Short mmCIF file of C-alpha atoms in Angstrom, two decimals:
data_model
loop_
_atom_site.label_atom_id
_atom_site.label_comp_id
_atom_site.label_asym_id
_atom_site.label_seq_id
_atom_site.Cartn_x
_atom_site.Cartn_y
_atom_site.Cartn_z
CA UNK A 161 130.09 8.94 167.68
CA UNK A 162 133.05 7.94 169.85
CA UNK A 163 134.94 9.85 172.51
CA UNK A 164 137.39 11.25 169.98
CA UNK A 165 134.54 12.66 167.90
CA UNK A 166 133.00 14.23 171.00
CA UNK A 167 136.27 15.92 171.91
CA UNK A 168 136.72 17.11 168.33
CA UNK A 169 133.16 18.44 168.34
CA UNK A 170 133.76 20.37 171.56
CA UNK A 171 136.97 21.84 170.13
CA UNK A 172 135.20 22.94 166.96
CA UNK A 173 132.44 24.52 169.05
CA UNK A 174 134.80 25.98 171.64
CA UNK A 175 133.48 29.49 171.01
CA UNK A 176 129.95 28.31 171.84
CA UNK A 177 131.19 26.62 175.02
CA UNK A 178 133.01 29.77 176.11
CA UNK A 179 129.99 31.92 175.31
CA UNK A 180 127.62 29.79 177.38
CA UNK A 181 130.14 29.62 180.21
CA UNK A 182 130.36 33.42 180.26
CA UNK A 183 126.58 33.70 180.15
CA UNK A 184 126.25 31.20 183.00
CA UNK A 185 128.81 33.08 185.08
CA UNK A 186 127.08 36.39 184.42
CA UNK A 187 123.70 34.90 185.28
CA UNK A 188 125.04 33.54 188.56
CA UNK A 189 126.51 36.91 189.42
CA UNK A 190 123.28 38.67 188.51
CA UNK A 191 121.16 36.31 190.56
CA UNK A 192 123.47 36.77 193.55
CA UNK A 193 123.36 40.54 193.32
CA UNK A 194 119.59 40.67 192.91
CA UNK A 195 118.87 38.46 195.91
CA UNK A 196 118.01 40.20 199.17
CA UNK A 197 120.02 39.39 202.28
CA UNK A 198 118.55 36.61 204.37
CA UNK A 199 119.56 35.23 207.76
CA UNK A 200 118.97 31.74 209.05
CA UNK A 201 119.00 30.17 212.52
CA UNK A 202 117.89 26.85 214.03
CA UNK A 203 116.46 25.52 217.28
CA UNK A 204 116.41 21.89 218.42
CA UNK A 205 113.79 20.07 220.56
CA UNK A 206 114.02 16.71 222.27
CA UNK A 207 110.82 14.68 222.56
CA UNK A 208 110.49 11.93 225.15
CA UNK A 209 107.80 9.92 226.97
CA UNK A 210 107.26 10.07 230.68
CA UNK A 211 108.06 6.68 232.26
CA UNK A 212 108.31 5.41 235.80
CA UNK A 213 111.58 4.36 237.32
CA UNK A 214 110.43 0.69 237.42
CA UNK A 215 109.88 0.51 233.64
CA UNK A 216 111.46 -2.43 231.95
CA UNK A 217 113.80 -2.23 228.97
CA UNK A 218 111.05 -3.51 226.70
CA UNK A 219 108.73 -0.76 227.84
CA UNK A 220 111.42 1.85 227.23
CA UNK A 221 111.98 0.53 223.69
CA UNK A 222 108.29 0.63 222.94
CA UNK A 223 108.15 4.16 224.32
CA UNK A 224 110.99 5.25 222.03
CA UNK A 225 109.18 3.92 218.97
CA UNK A 226 106.02 5.71 220.08
CA UNK A 227 107.94 8.96 220.54
CA UNK A 228 109.48 8.73 217.05
CA UNK A 229 106.02 8.42 215.56
CA UNK A 230 104.88 11.41 217.59
CA UNK A 231 107.83 13.58 216.45
CA UNK A 232 106.76 13.31 212.82
CA UNK A 233 103.31 14.49 213.78
CA UNK A 234 104.70 17.43 215.74
CA UNK A 235 106.82 18.44 212.72
CA UNK A 236 103.64 18.93 210.70
CA UNK A 237 102.27 21.28 213.35
CA UNK A 238 105.09 23.82 213.00
CA UNK A 239 103.69 25.46 209.85
CA UNK A 240 100.03 25.42 210.86
CA UNK A 241 98.17 28.65 211.74
CA UNK A 242 97.85 27.36 215.30
CA UNK A 243 101.57 28.03 215.67
CA UNK A 244 102.22 30.86 213.23
CA UNK A 245 99.34 33.21 214.10
CA UNK A 246 100.30 33.73 217.79
CA UNK A 247 103.96 34.24 216.75
CA UNK A 248 103.04 36.93 214.22
CA UNK A 249 100.87 38.66 216.76
CA UNK A 250 103.46 38.48 219.51
CA UNK A 251 106.34 39.78 217.38
CA UNK A 252 104.15 42.09 215.26
CA UNK A 253 105.57 40.72 212.04
CA UNK A 254 104.39 42.17 208.69
CA UNK A 255 103.61 38.69 207.47
CA UNK A 256 100.62 36.47 206.92
CA UNK A 257 100.47 33.02 208.54
CA UNK A 258 101.16 31.26 205.22
CA UNK A 259 104.08 33.61 204.50
CA UNK A 260 105.66 32.83 207.84
CA UNK A 261 105.08 29.13 207.21
CA UNK A 262 107.11 29.41 204.00
CA UNK A 263 110.01 30.82 206.03
CA UNK A 264 110.05 27.84 208.40
CA UNK A 265 111.81 24.54 207.74
CA UNK A 266 111.37 21.44 209.88
CA UNK A 267 113.78 18.53 209.96
CA UNK A 268 113.45 15.23 211.83
CA UNK A 269 116.71 13.22 211.76
CA UNK A 270 116.16 9.56 211.00
CA UNK A 271 115.82 7.20 213.99
CA UNK A 272 115.95 10.05 216.50
CA UNK A 273 113.48 11.91 218.68
CA UNK A 274 114.96 15.29 217.79
CA UNK A 275 113.10 18.06 215.99
CA UNK A 276 114.99 20.90 214.25
CA UNK A 277 113.15 24.11 213.39
CA UNK A 278 114.91 26.59 211.07
CA UNK A 279 113.65 30.12 210.45
CA UNK A 280 114.66 32.50 207.62
CA UNK A 281 114.23 36.27 207.66
CA UNK A 282 115.91 39.45 206.45
CA UNK A 283 117.12 40.56 209.88
CA UNK A 284 119.43 38.56 212.15
CA UNK A 285 117.90 39.63 215.45
CA UNK A 286 114.31 39.13 214.25
CA UNK A 287 114.98 35.67 212.83
CA UNK A 288 116.29 34.47 216.19
CA UNK A 289 113.14 35.78 217.89
CA UNK A 290 110.95 34.04 215.31
CA UNK A 291 112.70 30.69 215.77
CA UNK A 292 112.48 30.83 219.57
CA UNK A 293 108.86 32.02 219.50
CA UNK A 294 107.82 29.24 217.11
CA UNK A 295 109.58 26.67 219.29
CA UNK A 296 107.90 27.93 222.47
CA UNK A 297 104.52 27.98 220.79
CA UNK A 298 105.01 24.41 219.52
CA UNK A 299 105.74 23.22 223.04
CA UNK A 300 102.49 24.80 224.21
CA UNK A 301 100.47 23.29 221.36
CA UNK A 302 101.89 19.81 222.06
CA UNK A 303 101.01 20.12 225.75
CA UNK A 304 97.48 21.19 224.87
CA UNK A 305 96.98 18.34 222.44
CA UNK A 306 98.45 15.64 224.68
CA UNK A 307 96.41 16.71 227.79
CA UNK A 308 93.17 18.23 226.52
CA UNK A 309 91.32 18.11 229.86
CA UNK A 310 94.33 19.47 231.81
CA UNK A 311 93.44 17.14 234.73
CA UNK A 312 96.54 15.04 234.32
CA UNK A 313 100.03 15.60 233.10
CA UNK A 314 100.93 14.86 229.51
CA UNK A 315 102.74 11.63 228.79
CA UNK A 316 104.95 13.43 226.21
CA UNK A 317 107.78 15.70 227.24
CA UNK A 318 109.08 18.29 224.71
CA UNK A 319 112.21 20.09 225.81
CA UNK A 320 114.26 22.73 224.00
CA UNK A 321 117.87 21.58 223.91
CA UNK A 322 119.20 24.39 221.69
CA UNK A 323 117.90 27.93 221.47
CA UNK A 324 118.21 29.99 218.30
CA UNK A 325 121.29 32.18 218.18
CA UNK A 326 121.52 35.52 216.38
CA UNK A 327 123.41 34.83 213.10
CA UNK A 328 126.38 37.06 212.36
CA UNK A 329 126.53 36.50 208.60
CA UNK A 330 123.66 36.26 206.13
CA UNK A 331 122.99 32.81 204.72
CA UNK A 332 122.24 34.24 201.29
CA UNK A 333 123.09 35.49 198.82
CA UNK A 334 126.34 33.54 198.42
CA UNK A 335 127.73 35.33 195.39
CA UNK A 336 130.84 33.18 194.99
CA UNK A 337 128.76 30.00 195.08
CA UNK A 338 126.29 31.47 192.61
CA UNK A 339 129.11 32.41 190.23
CA UNK A 340 130.74 28.98 190.46
CA UNK A 341 127.39 27.26 189.98
CA UNK A 342 126.58 29.48 186.99
CA UNK A 343 130.00 28.74 185.47
CA UNK A 344 129.59 24.98 185.91
CA UNK A 345 126.08 25.01 184.47
CA UNK A 346 127.28 27.18 181.56
CA UNK A 347 130.15 24.80 180.81
CA UNK A 348 127.89 21.77 180.98
CA UNK A 349 125.35 23.48 178.74
CA UNK A 350 128.06 24.57 176.31
CA UNK A 351 129.57 21.11 176.08
CA UNK A 352 126.12 19.60 175.61
CA UNK A 353 125.25 22.14 172.93
CA UNK A 354 128.56 21.49 171.19
CA UNK A 355 128.01 17.72 171.20
CA UNK A 356 124.45 18.15 169.95
CA UNK A 357 125.57 20.53 167.22
CA UNK A 358 128.31 18.12 166.20
CA UNK A 359 125.85 15.24 166.06
CA UNK A 360 123.47 17.23 163.85
CA UNK A 361 126.19 18.74 161.65
CA UNK A 362 127.01 16.33 158.81
CA UNK A 363 129.53 18.57 157.05
CA UNK A 364 133.10 17.43 156.47
CA UNK A 365 135.29 19.54 158.75
CA UNK A 366 138.73 17.93 158.61
CA UNK A 367 140.78 15.75 156.32
CA UNK A 368 140.48 12.96 158.89
CA UNK A 369 136.70 13.12 158.50
CA UNK A 370 137.11 12.90 154.73
CA UNK A 371 139.26 9.79 155.01
CA UNK A 372 136.92 8.17 157.53
CA UNK A 373 133.75 8.72 155.56
CA UNK A 374 135.09 8.25 152.02
CA UNK A 375 137.69 5.52 152.53
CA UNK A 376 139.76 7.38 149.93
CA UNK A 377 143.26 8.82 150.32
CA UNK A 378 143.56 12.57 150.59
CA UNK A 379 145.95 13.60 147.84
CA UNK A 380 146.26 17.22 148.94
CA UNK A 381 144.89 19.64 151.51
CA UNK A 382 144.52 23.05 149.89
CA UNK A 383 144.46 25.68 152.67
CA UNK A 384 141.83 28.35 152.72
CA UNK A 385 142.78 31.60 151.04
CA UNK A 386 140.34 34.56 151.20
CA UNK A 387 141.72 35.91 147.90
CA UNK A 388 141.44 32.64 146.01
CA UNK A 389 138.07 33.52 144.52
CA UNK A 390 139.36 36.78 143.07
CA UNK A 391 142.65 35.24 141.89
CA UNK A 392 142.12 31.47 141.53
CA UNK A 393 145.55 30.95 139.95
CA UNK A 394 148.33 30.53 142.49
CA UNK A 395 150.80 33.38 142.19
CA UNK A 396 153.20 32.67 145.05
CA UNK A 397 155.01 29.48 144.11
CA UNK A 398 156.35 29.20 147.65
CA UNK A 399 152.95 29.63 149.31
CA UNK A 400 150.99 26.86 151.03
CA UNK A 401 148.46 26.61 148.19
CA UNK A 402 151.18 26.12 145.61
CA UNK A 403 152.77 23.45 147.77
CA UNK A 404 149.41 21.66 148.07
CA UNK A 405 149.08 21.47 144.28
CA UNK A 406 152.65 20.22 144.01
CA UNK A 407 151.73 17.45 146.41
CA UNK A 408 148.78 16.62 144.19
CA UNK A 409 151.12 16.56 141.19
CA UNK A 410 153.47 14.21 143.03
CA UNK A 411 150.62 11.91 143.95
CA UNK A 412 149.66 11.53 140.29
CA UNK A 413 153.09 10.12 139.51
CA UNK A 414 152.27 6.98 141.46
CA UNK A 415 149.03 6.35 139.59
CA UNK A 416 149.23 3.64 136.96
CA UNK A 417 152.62 2.09 137.56
CA UNK A 418 151.90 -0.82 135.18
CA UNK A 419 150.13 1.40 132.63
CA UNK A 420 150.90 5.12 132.56
CA UNK A 421 147.92 7.21 133.60
CA UNK A 422 147.60 10.38 131.57
CA UNK A 423 143.92 11.37 131.47
CA UNK A 424 142.50 12.64 134.77
CA UNK A 425 139.06 14.05 135.44
CA UNK A 426 138.54 16.65 138.18
CA UNK A 427 135.01 16.71 139.59
CA UNK A 428 133.16 17.37 142.83
CA UNK A 429 129.84 16.47 144.48
CA UNK A 430 128.29 19.93 143.99
CA UNK A 431 129.11 23.32 142.54
CA UNK A 432 131.28 25.69 144.52
CA UNK A 433 133.67 23.02 145.81
CA UNK A 434 136.62 24.39 143.80
CA UNK A 435 137.00 21.78 141.05
CA UNK A 436 137.85 24.30 138.29
CA UNK A 437 140.43 26.04 140.46
CA UNK A 438 141.95 22.67 141.30
CA UNK A 439 142.05 21.65 137.64
CA UNK A 440 143.76 24.87 136.52
CA UNK A 441 146.37 24.86 139.30
CA UNK A 442 147.06 21.15 138.90
CA UNK A 443 147.67 21.70 135.19
CA UNK A 444 149.96 24.61 136.07
CA UNK A 445 151.89 22.50 138.58
CA UNK A 446 152.38 19.75 135.99
CA UNK A 447 153.48 22.25 133.36
CA UNK A 448 155.93 23.83 135.81
CA UNK A 449 158.09 20.70 135.74
CA UNK A 450 158.18 20.62 131.96
CA UNK A 451 155.24 18.36 131.15
CA UNK A 452 153.05 18.99 128.13
CA UNK A 453 149.57 19.51 129.61
CA UNK A 454 146.24 20.10 127.95
CA UNK A 455 143.34 21.37 130.05
CA UNK A 456 139.96 20.44 128.59
CA UNK A 457 136.74 22.00 129.83
CA UNK A 458 134.07 19.33 129.69
CA UNK A 459 131.68 21.30 131.87
CA UNK A 460 129.26 22.23 129.10
CA UNK A 461 126.65 23.73 131.41
CA UNK A 462 128.48 26.31 133.53
CA UNK A 463 131.94 26.75 131.98
CA UNK A 464 134.42 28.84 133.94
CA UNK A 465 137.88 28.36 132.41
CA UNK A 466 137.55 31.10 129.79
CA UNK A 467 136.79 33.72 132.42
CA UNK A 468 139.38 32.41 134.86
CA UNK A 469 142.19 32.36 132.31
CA UNK A 470 141.15 35.29 130.17
CA UNK A 471 140.57 33.15 127.08
CA UNK A 472 137.99 33.06 124.34
CA UNK A 473 135.05 30.78 125.09
CA UNK A 474 133.04 31.10 121.89
CA UNK A 475 134.86 28.17 120.24
CA UNK A 476 136.23 25.06 121.86
CA UNK A 477 135.36 21.46 122.67
CA UNK A 478 131.86 21.47 121.24
CA UNK A 479 133.18 23.02 118.04
CA UNK A 480 135.55 20.09 117.58
CA UNK A 481 132.99 17.43 118.52
CA UNK A 482 130.42 18.78 116.08
CA UNK A 483 132.97 19.00 113.27
CA UNK A 484 132.81 22.77 112.94
CA UNK A 485 136.46 23.34 113.77
CA UNK A 486 139.75 21.54 114.07
CA UNK A 487 141.48 21.07 117.37
CA UNK A 488 144.47 23.11 116.25
CA UNK A 489 142.20 26.02 115.38
CA UNK A 490 140.43 26.32 118.74
CA UNK A 491 143.24 25.32 121.10
CA UNK A 492 144.49 28.26 123.15
CA UNK A 493 147.50 28.83 125.35
CA UNK A 494 148.14 30.52 128.64
CA UNK A 495 151.11 32.86 128.74
CA UNK A 496 153.87 32.91 131.28
CA UNK A 497 156.29 30.32 132.58
CA UNK A 498 153.54 27.75 133.12
CA UNK A 499 152.22 27.52 129.59
CA UNK A 500 149.19 25.25 129.26
CA UNK A 501 147.20 24.23 126.23
CA UNK A 502 143.54 24.95 126.97
CA UNK A 503 140.45 23.71 125.18
CA UNK A 504 137.49 25.68 126.46
CA UNK A 505 133.91 24.51 126.31
CA UNK A 506 132.80 26.37 123.19
CA UNK A 507 129.12 26.96 122.39
CA UNK A 508 126.88 25.28 124.99
CA UNK A 509 124.89 22.37 123.53
CA UNK A 510 121.32 21.46 124.53
CA UNK A 511 122.32 17.86 125.40
CA UNK A 512 125.79 17.89 127.05
CA UNK A 513 125.69 14.33 128.40
CA UNK A 514 124.84 12.85 125.00
CA UNK A 515 127.58 14.85 123.30
CA UNK A 516 130.19 13.78 125.85
CA UNK A 517 129.19 10.14 125.46
CA UNK A 518 129.79 10.02 121.70
CA UNK A 519 132.55 8.09 119.97
CA UNK A 520 134.04 11.38 118.81
CA UNK A 521 134.66 12.36 122.43
CA UNK A 522 136.40 9.06 123.09
CA UNK A 523 138.52 9.45 119.98
CA UNK A 524 139.43 12.99 120.97
CA UNK A 525 140.60 11.85 124.42
CA UNK A 526 142.75 9.16 122.80
CA UNK A 527 144.32 11.69 120.44
CA UNK A 528 145.00 14.09 123.31
CA UNK A 529 146.56 11.31 125.39
CA UNK A 530 148.89 10.48 122.49
CA UNK A 531 149.96 14.07 121.95
CA UNK A 532 150.32 15.30 125.56
CA UNK A 533 151.88 14.05 128.76
CA UNK A 534 148.77 14.84 130.80
CA UNK A 535 145.15 15.51 129.92
CA UNK A 536 143.20 17.27 132.68
CA UNK A 537 139.41 17.37 132.35
CA UNK A 538 137.43 20.01 134.24
CA UNK A 539 134.15 18.10 134.61
CA UNK A 540 130.78 19.22 135.99
CA UNK A 541 129.70 18.12 139.49
CA UNK A 542 128.41 14.59 139.95
CA UNK A 543 125.16 15.08 141.84
CA UNK A 544 123.24 17.68 139.78
CA UNK A 545 123.93 16.16 136.32
CA UNK A 546 125.17 12.92 134.81
CA UNK A 547 127.77 14.46 132.47
CA UNK A 548 130.79 13.50 134.56
CA UNK A 549 129.53 9.94 135.08
CA UNK A 550 129.48 9.47 131.29
CA UNK A 551 133.20 10.25 131.06
CA UNK A 552 134.27 8.19 134.09
CA UNK A 553 135.01 4.97 132.12
CA UNK A 554 137.05 6.90 129.53
CA UNK A 555 139.61 8.43 131.91
CA UNK A 556 142.53 6.88 133.73
CA UNK A 557 141.51 8.30 137.08
CA UNK A 558 139.05 10.63 138.80
CA UNK A 559 139.96 13.15 141.48
CA UNK A 560 137.09 14.16 143.74
CA UNK A 561 137.30 17.70 145.12
CA UNK A 562 135.52 18.40 148.40
CA UNK A 563 135.24 21.64 150.34
CA UNK A 564 135.71 21.96 154.07
CA UNK A 565 132.56 22.85 156.03
CA UNK A 566 130.46 22.66 152.86
CA UNK A 567 130.48 19.10 151.53
CA UNK A 568 128.19 16.87 153.57
CA UNK A 569 128.59 13.20 154.34
CA UNK A 570 125.55 12.12 152.35
CA UNK A 571 126.70 14.16 149.35
CA UNK A 572 130.15 12.59 149.54
CA UNK A 573 128.68 9.10 149.82
CA UNK A 574 126.33 9.68 146.89
CA UNK A 575 129.14 11.02 144.71
CA UNK A 576 131.33 8.01 145.46
CA UNK A 577 128.39 5.71 144.73
CA UNK A 578 127.97 7.33 141.32
CA UNK A 579 131.66 6.81 140.54
CA UNK A 580 131.50 3.21 141.73
CA UNK A 581 128.39 2.52 139.67
CA UNK A 582 130.07 3.97 136.60
CA UNK A 583 133.01 1.62 137.29
CA UNK A 584 135.42 4.47 137.43
CA UNK A 585 138.75 4.60 139.18
CA UNK A 586 138.90 7.10 142.00
CA UNK A 587 142.50 8.18 142.47
CA UNK A 588 141.76 10.09 145.67
CA UNK A 589 140.26 13.24 147.07
CA UNK A 590 141.35 16.85 147.39
CA UNK A 591 140.31 18.64 150.57
CA UNK A 592 139.76 22.24 149.54
CA UNK A 593 139.75 25.19 151.99
CA UNK A 594 140.93 22.88 154.73
CA UNK A 595 143.33 23.30 157.61
CA UNK A 596 146.74 21.80 157.04
CA UNK A 597 147.97 19.36 159.69
CA UNK A 598 150.61 20.46 162.17
CA UNK A 599 153.39 18.89 160.14
CA UNK A 600 152.57 21.17 157.20
CA UNK A 601 152.74 24.40 159.21
CA UNK A 602 156.50 24.67 159.06
CA UNK A 603 156.19 27.43 156.51
CA UNK A 604 158.14 27.96 153.30
CA UNK A 605 161.43 26.08 153.50
CA UNK A 606 163.03 28.01 150.65
CA UNK A 607 162.55 31.54 149.48
CA UNK A 608 163.39 32.80 146.05
CA UNK A 609 165.88 35.47 147.10
CA UNK A 610 167.78 35.66 143.80
CA UNK A 611 167.43 38.99 142.02
CA UNK A 612 165.35 38.97 138.87
CA UNK A 613 167.38 38.43 135.71
CA UNK A 614 166.88 40.76 132.83
CA UNK A 615 166.27 39.30 129.42
CA UNK A 616 165.97 35.87 130.95
CA UNK A 617 165.31 33.18 128.33
CA UNK A 618 161.74 31.98 128.17
CA UNK A 619 161.13 28.26 128.60
CA UNK A 620 160.74 26.40 125.36
CA UNK A 621 157.27 24.93 125.06
CA UNK A 622 156.30 22.70 122.21
CA UNK A 623 153.46 23.71 119.97
CA UNK A 624 150.40 21.59 119.21
CA UNK A 625 151.72 18.11 118.32
CA UNK A 626 151.73 17.39 114.62
CA UNK A 627 149.55 14.33 115.19
CA UNK A 628 146.78 16.60 116.48
CA UNK A 629 146.96 19.09 113.64
CA UNK A 630 144.40 19.18 110.91
CA UNK A 631 144.94 16.66 108.09
CA UNK A 632 142.65 15.36 105.43
CA UNK A 633 142.34 12.05 107.26
CA UNK A 634 141.64 13.73 110.63
CA UNK A 635 139.14 16.09 109.10
CA UNK A 636 137.29 13.21 107.47
CA UNK A 637 137.17 11.27 110.73
CA UNK A 638 135.90 14.32 112.63
CA UNK A 639 133.29 15.25 110.07
CA UNK A 640 131.99 11.68 109.58
CA UNK A 641 128.67 11.75 107.83
CA UNK A 642 127.79 15.27 108.89
CA UNK A 643 129.03 16.85 105.65
CA UNK A 644 131.14 20.00 105.61
CA UNK A 645 133.67 20.53 108.41
CA UNK A 646 132.72 24.13 109.18
CA UNK A 647 129.60 26.18 109.11
CA UNK A 648 129.20 29.67 110.45
CA UNK A 649 131.57 29.19 113.46
CA UNK A 650 132.82 32.62 114.62
CA UNK A 651 136.50 31.58 114.91
CA UNK A 652 139.46 33.51 113.50
CA UNK A 653 141.90 31.73 111.29
CA UNK A 654 144.77 32.72 113.53
CA UNK A 655 145.27 30.94 116.81
CA UNK A 656 144.02 32.94 119.76
CA UNK A 657 146.81 33.73 122.18
CA UNK A 658 145.39 35.92 124.96
CA UNK A 659 147.52 38.47 126.76
CA UNK A 660 149.05 37.61 130.08
CA UNK A 661 146.65 37.94 133.01
CA UNK A 662 147.85 39.61 136.18
#
C-alpha cells in the first residue's frame, strides 16, 4: 500500500475520521469540565558546602560534586512522612501524609545544586503555604541529619532562594488545551482506523482499483442508480447510465479489427454484480443504432431475462438444443424502438454445463453469428459454476462485469484465472454501480427538446433471418439421432410477441 492508497483510504473513510475527531474533541471538553480547579506554585533551594576562605580550587570542585550527590538525596526526603506529617499538622490539612506526598513534585536540574519543590492544591493561598512549609521543614530535616549530635555546625548549607508565591490562575483544568489534544488524538485515531480499514477491506471501490488489480481496460463505468433494480432497462436515453452503455457499445467496435467479433459473453465473478442488466442494456444500445441483435440467455440455473423483459420463459434455448423446438418458434422480440430478438433459457436442465458444451450449442452460435450482427450471451457467474467457462472458447470475447464495493480482489483474480485457463479472450471489464470520473460529470450535452410526433413511423426491423428458419435440413441437423423433433413442449404455434413493458 503506497501513499496514494493511504490518501484514498482516508478519503473513503472520511466520515469515520470526522466522527472520531468529534468524539475526541467532545472527550477533551468533557475531561476539562469534569476536572476540579487546581493551583500550583514552586519554591527553589540552593544547596552548598561550608568551606574556608583558604580552600583551593580543587577542593571547591570536589565540594561541588559532593553537594550534587547530596541534592539528589535531599529530593527523596521531600515526600517522606518526616516532612509531610509536621506540615499537615501545622496547616491542619485534611490530608494523609501519602496524599500530600502525591501533591508534591521535586525537580533537580542537571549539573546544578538547585532543588525545586512544587505543590498542587485546590486553593491558591493554601498551596503557597504548603510549598513554603514543606521547604522550611526540609531545611530542618537536612540540618538534623547532617549534624545529629548538634555539637558542631553542619557542613551543608540549604538556603531558600525563591519562596512560593500565591498563584493567580489555576494550573488546571486547561479546557482549550484539552479540546485541542482531544481533537488531535481523534484525528490521529480516525486516520489510523481509516488506514487499517482500507488495508483490511479487499473490495473494489474505484475503476482505478479495477484496472490496477485486473490489468484489464474498463470499457464502461455504469453509475449507481437506486431505481435500477426495479427498472433494469434504461429509460432515459440521455441519462448517465444510457451513456455508459453507449460507451460499451463503442468499445465493442474496436474488437476484432482483423476478424469481425460478433459473439460476446457477459459474465461476472458472482451473482448480483449486474451481468444480466448489462447484457440487456448493451443489446438495446446496439439495436438503437440499427444493428440486428440477438440476446441469448445461457444462464440455465437462475434465468432472469424472461422476468426482466416480460417474456415467456417456458420455451427457449434448451428447447432448441434438445430438438424439441425450432429457433424460429421460440425466439421472442422486445417491443419499442429498440427491438431485440431474445432467446430465453427455456426449461432448466439437470446438467447445464454438459448441455452448453455440446456440438449443438456450438452450431447454434455459428448460425446466430451468421444471421445477426451481434450475439450477446447472458452467462452465469464464473466462480459458483463452470457453465460460463465451457462457452469461453466459443465466443469472440468475454466482458467481465464487476460491482463497486461488492466484488473483492480475490474474486476478481480467480475469475480472470478461470478465463485465462479456458483460453478465452477478455475484451475488458464493466464497472457497475461505480462513480464516474470528473470528466464524465459534465451532464447531458444534448436534450431531446423536440415535441413528440404523432403517427411517427416505426423503425423497420428485420424478422428472423431466413437462414435461421426451420427447414428440413436444419430440423434433421437439430434432431440428430434423437428421433422426433418435438415432444410435449408447451409452445404455441404462433410466435410470442409480449406487450410493451413500461
